[in-house]
Amino acid sequence: MMIVMKEGASEAEIAAVVKRVEAVGAHAHISQGELVTVIGAIGDREHVANLGLEGAPGVDHLVPILKPYKLASLEYRRGERTVVEVDGRKIGGDRFATIAGPCTVESREVMLDSARIVKDAGAQLLRGGAYKPRTSPYSFQGLGEAGLRLLAEAREETGLPIVTELMDVRDMEPVLEVADVVQLGARSMQNYTLLTEVGRAGVPVLLKRGLSATLEELLMAAEYVLKEGNPNVMLCERGIRTYEPSYRFTLDLMAVPVLRELTHLPIIVDPSHAAGRRSLVEPLSLAAAAAGADGVIVEVHPCPEEAVCDGPQALRAEQFADYLRKLEAAAELAGKTLAAV
Ligand code: PEP
Ligand code: MN
């Protein structure tokens, strides 16, 4: 249930509602809007309804949220979209964000080169995994803490905020020291312990859709993070598994406008992992931008032929600036501007 307070409701009136909600065992989640405060009462709907909060001092009206996810729903924010701020960069709203870099941190030279390439071309954030979820246990698993140190160095040099994956709660501390945005990969989308912990940490989260997850399951995963009081969640469509074998995954671009109807959270598209090959990355990115995505996360490598992983899908350094220019035009079609760094 959503309890919408009157404009100008006092702190004491809000506190009184929270107290009554909590008294029936529900969780009260306060959201301070521009004009009014909304209290999300998350718990047994019947118990909250029986409180008779209509007419209580400061309460304007009550709105039931029928979806299984509450805090992630568009209704909960009364249509106002979340803008996640990462080190001064705004993601969401009328901005189009660009996150770029290699698949994994593989060496100091490649990481710093990649960082310079994406920075010079005008990307906003730098990606690179120090911990890699690989299908085969025999594949390169990431440099771990040594990789995190290289990411910190790349940020130091370029000033670009870092997006990097966290796979295991045991690595929280070192990852949080370096990550400006914690990526939770497709394979971790339903790791509920991890979701809860990043929720508690309050750090911005890029939550990737599982290979076979429905949009509702993705939103329920986001709910785990939001429920812990962390509002900085971005969703990422990265391709789902279908029966079509001609490309790595099927980029579900329909998810973009559909998610916009369901949630206030920013929606990022990863064309690289969906495509699996370079030639598809640009057309998919343009389509994502035109469809109203809030940004892309894309792989770029100084020498894709030598990349330790995902080389075939990495954009080349020399094509990246031109790619961003085209992306800017496509984002404009959806009323968004490529955020200036
Ligand atoms: C990645 O972005 O590096 C990655 C492994 O993506 P996903 O979790 O979507 O496969
Ligand atoms: Mn990759």
Short mmCIF file of C-alpha atoms and ligand atoms in Angstrom, two decimals:
data_model
loop_
_atom_site.label_atom_id
_atom_site.label_comp_id
_atom_site.label_asym_id
_atom_site.label_seq_id
_atom_site.Cartn_x
_atom_site.Cartn_y
_atom_site.Cartn_z
CA MET A 1 0.00 0.00 0.00
CA MET A 2 1.18 3.49 -0.81
CA ILE A 3 0.27 6.23 1.63
CA VAL A 4 0.41 9.61 -0.05
CA MET A 5 0.82 12.41 2.49
CA LYS A 6 -0.64 15.88 2.01
CA GLU A 7 1.56 18.65 0.70
CA GLY A 8 3.17 20.19 3.77
CA ALA A 9 2.50 17.21 6.06
CA SER A 10 4.62 17.64 9.17
CA GLU A 11 7.47 15.40 10.31
CA ALA A 12 5.40 14.38 13.30
CA GLU A 13 2.47 13.34 11.09
CA ILE A 14 4.81 11.28 8.89
CA ALA A 15 6.41 9.68 11.94
CA ALA A 16 2.97 8.83 13.35
CA VAL A 17 1.97 7.03 10.13
CA VAL A 18 5.29 5.15 10.05
CA LYS A 19 4.73 4.05 13.64
CA ARG A 20 1.26 2.71 12.91
CA VAL A 21 2.47 0.88 9.81
CA GLU A 22 5.32 -0.72 11.72
CA ALA A 23 3.02 -1.68 14.57
CA VAL A 24 1.27 -4.18 12.28
CA GLY A 25 4.59 -5.71 11.25
CA ALA A 26 4.87 -3.91 7.88
CA HIS A 27 7.95 -2.09 6.68
CA ALA A 28 7.55 1.65 6.10
CA HIS A 29 9.62 2.98 3.23
CA ILE A 30 9.69 6.76 3.01
CA SER A 31 10.10 8.47 -0.33
CA GLN A 32 10.49 12.22 -0.29
CA GLY A 33 9.12 13.64 -3.54
CA GLU A 34 9.41 17.23 -4.68
CA LEU A 35 6.11 18.21 -3.18
CA VAL A 36 4.79 15.31 -1.18
CA THR A 37 6.08 12.44 0.90
CA VAL A 38 4.96 8.95 0.02
CA ILE A 39 5.16 6.11 2.52
CA GLY A 40 5.33 2.65 1.05
CA ALA A 41 3.84 0.19 3.52
CA ILE A 42 5.33 -3.13 2.52
CA GLY A 43 3.80 -6.09 4.28
CA ASP A 44 0.44 -7.74 4.70
CA ARG A 45 -1.96 -5.60 2.66
CA GLU A 46 -4.96 -6.50 4.78
CA HIS A 47 -3.25 -5.45 8.01
CA VAL A 48 -2.29 -2.10 6.51
CA ALA A 49 -5.75 -1.55 5.03
CA ASN A 50 -7.32 -2.29 8.42
CA LEU A 51 -5.32 0.50 10.03
CA GLY A 52 -7.85 2.96 8.60
CA LEU A 53 -5.19 5.49 7.68
CA GLU A 54 -7.55 7.42 5.41
CA GLY A 55 -8.31 10.60 7.24
CA ALA A 56 -5.36 10.27 9.63
CA PRO A 57 -3.60 13.62 10.22
CA GLY A 58 -1.46 14.57 7.22
CA VAL A 59 -2.63 11.67 5.04
CA ASP A 60 -4.02 12.64 1.64
CA HIS A 61 -4.97 9.29 0.14
CA LEU A 62 -4.03 5.61 -0.10
CA VAL A 63 -3.15 3.77 -3.27
CA PRO A 64 -2.87 -0.02 -3.36
CA ILE A 65 0.10 -1.30 -5.39
CA LEU A 66 -1.07 -4.48 -7.01
CA LYS A 67 2.25 -5.55 -8.53
CA PRO A 68 4.46 -7.97 -6.59
CA TYR A 69 7.29 -5.43 -6.78
CA LYS A 70 6.42 -2.22 -4.98
CA LEU A 71 9.40 0.10 -4.63
CA ALA A 72 10.48 -0.59 -8.22
CA SER A 73 7.05 0.20 -9.66
CA LEU A 74 6.35 3.36 -11.61
CA GLU A 75 3.29 4.02 -9.42
CA TYR A 76 5.41 4.10 -6.30
CA ARG A 77 7.25 7.17 -7.57
CA ARG A 78 4.03 8.53 -9.05
CA GLY A 79 5.55 8.51 -12.50
CA GLU A 80 8.71 10.40 -11.50
CA ARG A 81 11.78 8.68 -13.01
CA THR A 82 14.84 7.87 -10.95
CA VAL A 83 18.05 9.60 -11.92
CA VAL A 84 21.08 7.84 -10.47
CA GLU A 85 24.00 10.10 -9.79
CA VAL A 86 27.48 8.62 -10.07
CA ASP A 87 30.27 10.98 -9.17
CA GLY A 88 28.39 13.93 -10.65
CA ARG A 89 27.21 12.05 -13.76
CA LYS A 90 23.47 11.70 -14.04
CA ILE A 91 22.04 8.44 -15.40
CA GLY A 92 18.36 8.42 -16.32
CA GLY A 93 15.81 11.14 -17.02
CA ASP A 94 16.62 13.05 -20.19
CA ARG A 95 20.26 11.91 -20.29
CA PHE A 96 21.74 9.05 -22.28
CA ALA A 97 24.68 7.41 -20.50
CA THR A 98 27.62 5.67 -22.13
CA ILE A 99 29.59 3.06 -20.21
CA ALA A 100 32.50 1.56 -22.13
CA GLY A 101 35.68 -0.43 -21.73
CA PRO A 102 37.13 -3.89 -22.06
CA CYS A 103 35.35 -7.04 -20.96
CA THR A 104 37.94 -7.74 -18.32
CA VAL A 105 40.94 -6.07 -16.76
CA GLU A 106 43.73 -8.02 -18.40
CA SER A 107 46.88 -5.93 -17.94
CA ARG A 108 47.96 -2.47 -16.89
CA GLU A 109 48.72 -1.45 -20.46
CA VAL A 110 45.41 -2.62 -21.94
CA MET A 111 43.39 -1.16 -19.08
CA LEU A 112 45.00 2.27 -19.23
CA ASP A 113 44.89 2.33 -23.05
CA SER A 114 41.21 1.40 -22.99
CA ALA A 115 40.49 4.06 -20.39
CA ARG A 116 42.16 6.75 -22.53
CA ILE A 117 40.30 5.61 -25.66
CA VAL A 118 36.86 5.74 -24.08
CA LYS A 119 37.61 8.98 -22.25
CA ASP A 120 38.92 10.75 -25.37
CA ALA A 121 35.93 9.64 -27.41
CA GLY A 122 33.60 11.08 -24.75
CA ALA A 123 32.21 8.08 -22.85
CA GLN A 124 30.98 8.79 -19.36
CA LEU A 125 31.94 5.76 -17.30
CA LEU A 126 34.58 3.05 -17.61
CA ARG A 127 33.75 -0.66 -17.44
CA GLY A 128 36.03 -3.63 -16.79
CA GLY A 129 35.59 -6.81 -14.78
CA ALA A 130 38.20 -7.87 -12.26
CA TYR A 131 36.02 -10.83 -11.26
CA LYS A 132 34.61 -12.66 -14.26
CA PRO A 133 31.73 -15.12 -14.34
CA ARG A 134 32.94 -17.60 -16.99
CA THR A 135 31.04 -20.56 -18.37
CA SER A 136 34.16 -22.70 -18.19
CA PRO A 137 36.15 -22.99 -14.97
CA TYR A 138 39.24 -23.35 -17.20
CA SER A 139 38.79 -19.90 -18.78
CA PHE A 140 40.47 -16.76 -17.43
CA GLN A 141 38.66 -15.86 -14.21
CA GLY A 142 39.80 -12.25 -13.83
CA LEU A 143 42.73 -10.64 -12.04
CA GLY A 144 40.76 -10.14 -8.83
CA GLU A 145 42.26 -7.59 -6.43
CA ALA A 146 45.17 -6.87 -8.76
CA GLY A 147 42.59 -5.97 -11.41
CA LEU A 148 40.80 -3.67 -8.98
CA ARG A 149 44.04 -1.80 -8.38
CA LEU A 150 44.42 -1.26 -12.13
CA LEU A 151 40.88 0.06 -12.32
CA ALA A 152 41.67 2.49 -9.52
CA GLU A 153 44.70 3.64 -11.49
CA ALA A 154 42.60 4.11 -14.64
CA ARG A 155 40.12 6.23 -12.70
CA GLU A 156 42.93 8.24 -11.16
CA GLU A 157 44.32 9.03 -14.61
CA THR A 158 41.10 9.68 -16.54
CA GLY A 159 38.66 10.70 -13.82
CA LEU A 160 36.12 8.22 -15.23
CA PRO A 161 33.95 6.47 -12.64
CA ILE A 162 34.33 2.69 -12.58
CA VAL A 163 31.68 0.06 -13.27
CA THR A 164 32.88 -3.38 -12.19
CA GLU A 165 31.31 -6.69 -11.29
CA LEU A 166 30.87 -8.14 -7.83
CA MET A 167 30.27 -11.90 -7.85
CA ASP A 168 30.67 -12.89 -4.24
CA VAL A 169 29.86 -11.18 -0.94
CA ARG A 170 33.33 -12.19 0.26
CA ASP A 171 34.79 -9.66 -2.21
CA MET A 172 32.53 -6.78 -1.15
CA GLU A 173 35.15 -4.79 0.69
CA PRO A 174 37.83 -4.53 -2.02
CA VAL A 175 35.24 -4.11 -4.79
CA LEU A 176 33.44 -1.31 -2.95
CA GLU A 177 36.71 0.52 -2.48
CA VAL A 178 37.07 0.88 -6.24
CA ALA A 179 33.60 0.55 -7.79
CA ASP A 180 31.53 3.66 -8.37
CA VAL A 181 28.87 1.33 -9.76
CA VAL A 182 28.69 -2.33 -8.78
CA GLN A 183 27.65 -4.57 -11.64
CA LEU A 184 25.64 -7.63 -10.73
CA GLY A 185 25.97 -9.92 -13.72
CA ALA A 186 23.28 -11.90 -15.48
CA ARG A 187 24.30 -15.03 -13.60
CA SER A 188 23.99 -13.25 -10.25
CA MET A 189 20.60 -11.66 -10.81
CA GLN A 190 18.97 -14.10 -8.44
CA ASN A 191 21.75 -14.26 -5.88
CA TYR A 192 19.54 -12.84 -3.17
CA THR A 193 22.27 -12.60 -0.54
CA LEU A 194 24.34 -10.49 -2.90
CA LEU A 195 21.36 -8.30 -3.78
CA THR A 196 20.62 -7.68 -0.11
CA GLU A 197 24.24 -6.85 0.68
CA VAL A 198 24.64 -4.31 -2.14
CA GLY A 199 21.31 -2.92 -1.02
CA ARG A 200 22.74 -2.37 2.45
CA ALA A 201 25.95 -0.89 1.06
CA GLY A 202 23.99 1.83 -0.74
CA VAL A 203 26.35 1.85 -3.73
CA PRO A 204 24.87 2.40 -7.24
CA VAL A 205 24.05 -0.96 -8.81
CA LEU A 206 23.84 -2.07 -12.43
CA LEU A 207 21.60 -5.11 -12.31
CA LYS A 208 21.78 -7.29 -15.40
CA ARG A 209 18.85 -9.40 -16.50
CA GLY A 210 19.38 -13.15 -16.17
CA LEU A 211 19.65 -15.19 -19.36
CA SER A 212 16.18 -16.59 -18.86
CA ALA A 213 14.63 -14.14 -16.43
CA THR A 214 11.29 -12.51 -17.03
CA LEU A 215 10.96 -8.76 -16.59
CA GLU A 216 8.98 -9.38 -13.44
CA GLU A 217 11.82 -11.48 -12.03
CA LEU A 218 14.26 -8.70 -12.91
CA LEU A 219 12.11 -6.16 -11.10
CA MET A 220 11.77 -8.46 -8.09
CA ALA A 221 15.57 -8.71 -7.99
CA ALA A 222 15.76 -4.90 -8.05
CA GLU A 223 13.23 -4.86 -5.23
CA TYR A 224 15.71 -6.75 -3.02
CA VAL A 225 18.20 -3.90 -3.39
CA LEU A 226 15.61 -1.13 -3.02
CA LYS A 227 14.10 -2.75 0.05
CA GLU A 228 17.39 -2.29 1.90
CA GLY A 229 17.12 1.46 1.37
CA ASN A 230 19.37 1.72 -1.70
CA PRO A 231 17.50 3.66 -4.39
CA ASN A 232 20.41 3.70 -6.88
CA VAL A 233 19.47 0.78 -9.09
CA MET A 234 19.85 0.64 -12.87
CA LEU A 235 18.44 -2.26 -14.86
CA CYS A 236 20.31 -3.78 -17.78
CA GLU A 237 18.92 -5.72 -20.72
CA ARG A 238 21.77 -7.84 -22.10
CA GLY A 239 20.08 -10.44 -24.25
CA ILE A 240 18.11 -13.51 -23.35
CA ARG A 241 18.43 -17.09 -24.51
CA THR A 242 16.09 -18.07 -27.31
CA TYR A 243 16.04 -20.86 -29.91
CA GLU A 244 17.93 -18.71 -32.44
CA PRO A 245 21.56 -19.87 -32.74
CA SER A 246 22.87 -17.28 -35.24
CA TYR A 247 23.89 -14.87 -32.53
CA ARG A 248 25.01 -15.20 -28.92
CA PHE A 249 21.76 -14.08 -27.28
CA THR A 250 18.59 -12.32 -28.45
CA LEU A 251 18.59 -8.68 -27.41
CA ASP A 252 15.11 -8.10 -26.07
CA LEU A 253 14.63 -4.50 -27.10
CA MET A 254 10.93 -4.74 -26.40
CA ALA A 255 12.00 -4.84 -22.76
CA VAL A 256 12.98 -1.17 -23.01
CA PRO A 257 9.57 0.42 -23.64
CA VAL A 258 7.85 -2.25 -21.52
CA LEU A 259 10.13 -1.60 -18.54
CA ARG A 260 9.50 2.12 -18.96
CA GLU A 261 5.82 1.38 -18.43
CA LEU A 262 6.51 -0.70 -15.34
CA THR A 263 9.32 1.02 -13.49
CA HIS A 264 10.94 4.37 -12.70
CA LEU A 265 14.44 2.84 -12.70
CA PRO A 266 16.92 3.74 -15.47
CA ILE A 267 17.26 1.12 -18.21
CA ILE A 268 20.68 0.40 -19.72
CA VAL A 269 21.22 -1.87 -22.73
CA ASP A 270 24.27 -4.08 -23.27
CA PRO A 271 24.47 -4.77 -27.01
CA SER A 272 27.90 -6.43 -26.78
CA HIS A 273 27.02 -9.54 -24.79
CA ALA A 274 23.75 -9.97 -26.65
CA ALA A 275 25.41 -9.81 -30.06
CA GLY A 276 28.63 -11.70 -29.50
CA ARG A 277 30.06 -10.01 -32.59
CA ARG A 278 31.19 -6.52 -33.41
CA SER A 279 29.15 -5.92 -36.55
CA LEU A 280 25.88 -6.13 -34.61
CA VAL A 281 26.86 -3.81 -31.77
CA GLU A 282 26.27 -0.51 -33.53
CA PRO A 283 22.84 -1.26 -35.05
CA LEU A 284 21.64 -2.71 -31.75
CA SER A 285 22.93 0.31 -29.83
CA LEU A 286 21.17 2.73 -32.16
CA ALA A 287 17.94 0.77 -31.86
CA ALA A 288 18.25 0.75 -28.06
CA ALA A 289 18.78 4.50 -27.94
CA ALA A 290 15.88 5.18 -30.29
CA ALA A 291 13.68 2.87 -28.21
CA GLY A 292 14.21 5.07 -25.16
CA ALA A 293 16.98 3.32 -23.24
CA ASP A 294 18.79 5.47 -20.67
CA GLY A 295 22.22 4.33 -21.80
CA VAL A 296 24.43 1.56 -23.09
CA ILE A 297 27.23 -0.50 -21.61
CA VAL A 298 29.51 -1.53 -24.42
CA GLU A 299 32.81 -3.38 -24.82
CA VAL A 300 35.73 -1.57 -26.44
CA HIS A 301 39.28 -2.89 -26.74
CA PRO A 302 42.50 -1.37 -28.12
CA CYS A 303 43.29 -4.61 -29.94
CA PRO A 304 40.30 -7.00 -29.97
CA GLU A 305 42.30 -9.76 -31.71
CA GLU A 306 44.47 -10.03 -28.62
CA ALA A 307 41.72 -9.66 -26.02
CA VAL A 308 41.68 -12.27 -23.26
CA CYS A 309 37.91 -12.55 -23.51
CA ASP A 310 35.05 -11.35 -25.69
CA GLY A 311 37.38 -9.89 -28.37
CA PRO A 312 35.00 -10.67 -31.27
CA GLN A 313 32.31 -8.41 -29.81
CA ALA A 314 34.57 -5.53 -28.74
CA LEU A 315 34.37 -2.29 -30.71
CA ARG A 316 37.68 -1.11 -32.10
CA ALA A 317 39.33 1.99 -30.68
CA GLU A 318 39.26 3.77 -34.03
CA GLN A 319 35.52 3.28 -34.56
CA PHE A 320 34.43 4.30 -31.08
CA ALA A 321 34.18 8.09 -31.44
CA ASP A 322 32.12 7.73 -34.62
CA TYR A 323 29.91 5.16 -32.89
CA LEU A 324 29.20 7.65 -30.07
CA ARG A 325 28.27 10.37 -32.58
CA LYS A 326 25.71 8.12 -34.22
CA LEU A 327 24.42 7.11 -30.82
CA GLU A 328 23.91 10.75 -29.94
CA ALA A 329 21.63 11.20 -32.97
CA ALA A 330 19.62 8.08 -32.09
CA ALA A 331 19.24 9.16 -28.45
CA GLU A 332 17.94 12.51 -29.64
CA LEU A 333 15.08 10.73 -31.40
CA ALA A 334 13.94 9.57 -27.99
CA GLY A 335 14.39 13.05 -26.51
CA LYS A 336 17.66 12.34 -24.71
CA THR A 337 21.01 14.00 -24.89
CA LEU A 338 24.31 12.21 -24.55
CA ALA A 339 25.47 13.37 -21.16
CA ALA A 340 28.43 15.67 -21.26
CA VAL A 341 31.28 14.43 -19.14
C1 PEP B 1 29.95 -8.51 -18.42
O1 PEP B 1 29.31 -7.47 -18.58
O2 PEP B 1 31.17 -8.53 -18.36
C2 PEP B 1 29.22 -9.80 -18.33
C3 PEP B 1 29.83 -10.90 -17.96
O3 PEP B 1 27.92 -9.68 -18.65
P1 PEP B 1 26.70 -10.68 -18.34
O4 PEP B 1 26.64 -10.86 -16.87
O5 PEP B 1 25.54 -9.94 -18.91
O6 PEP B 1 26.97 -11.96 -19.10
MN MN B 2 32.38 -9.55 -21.77
#
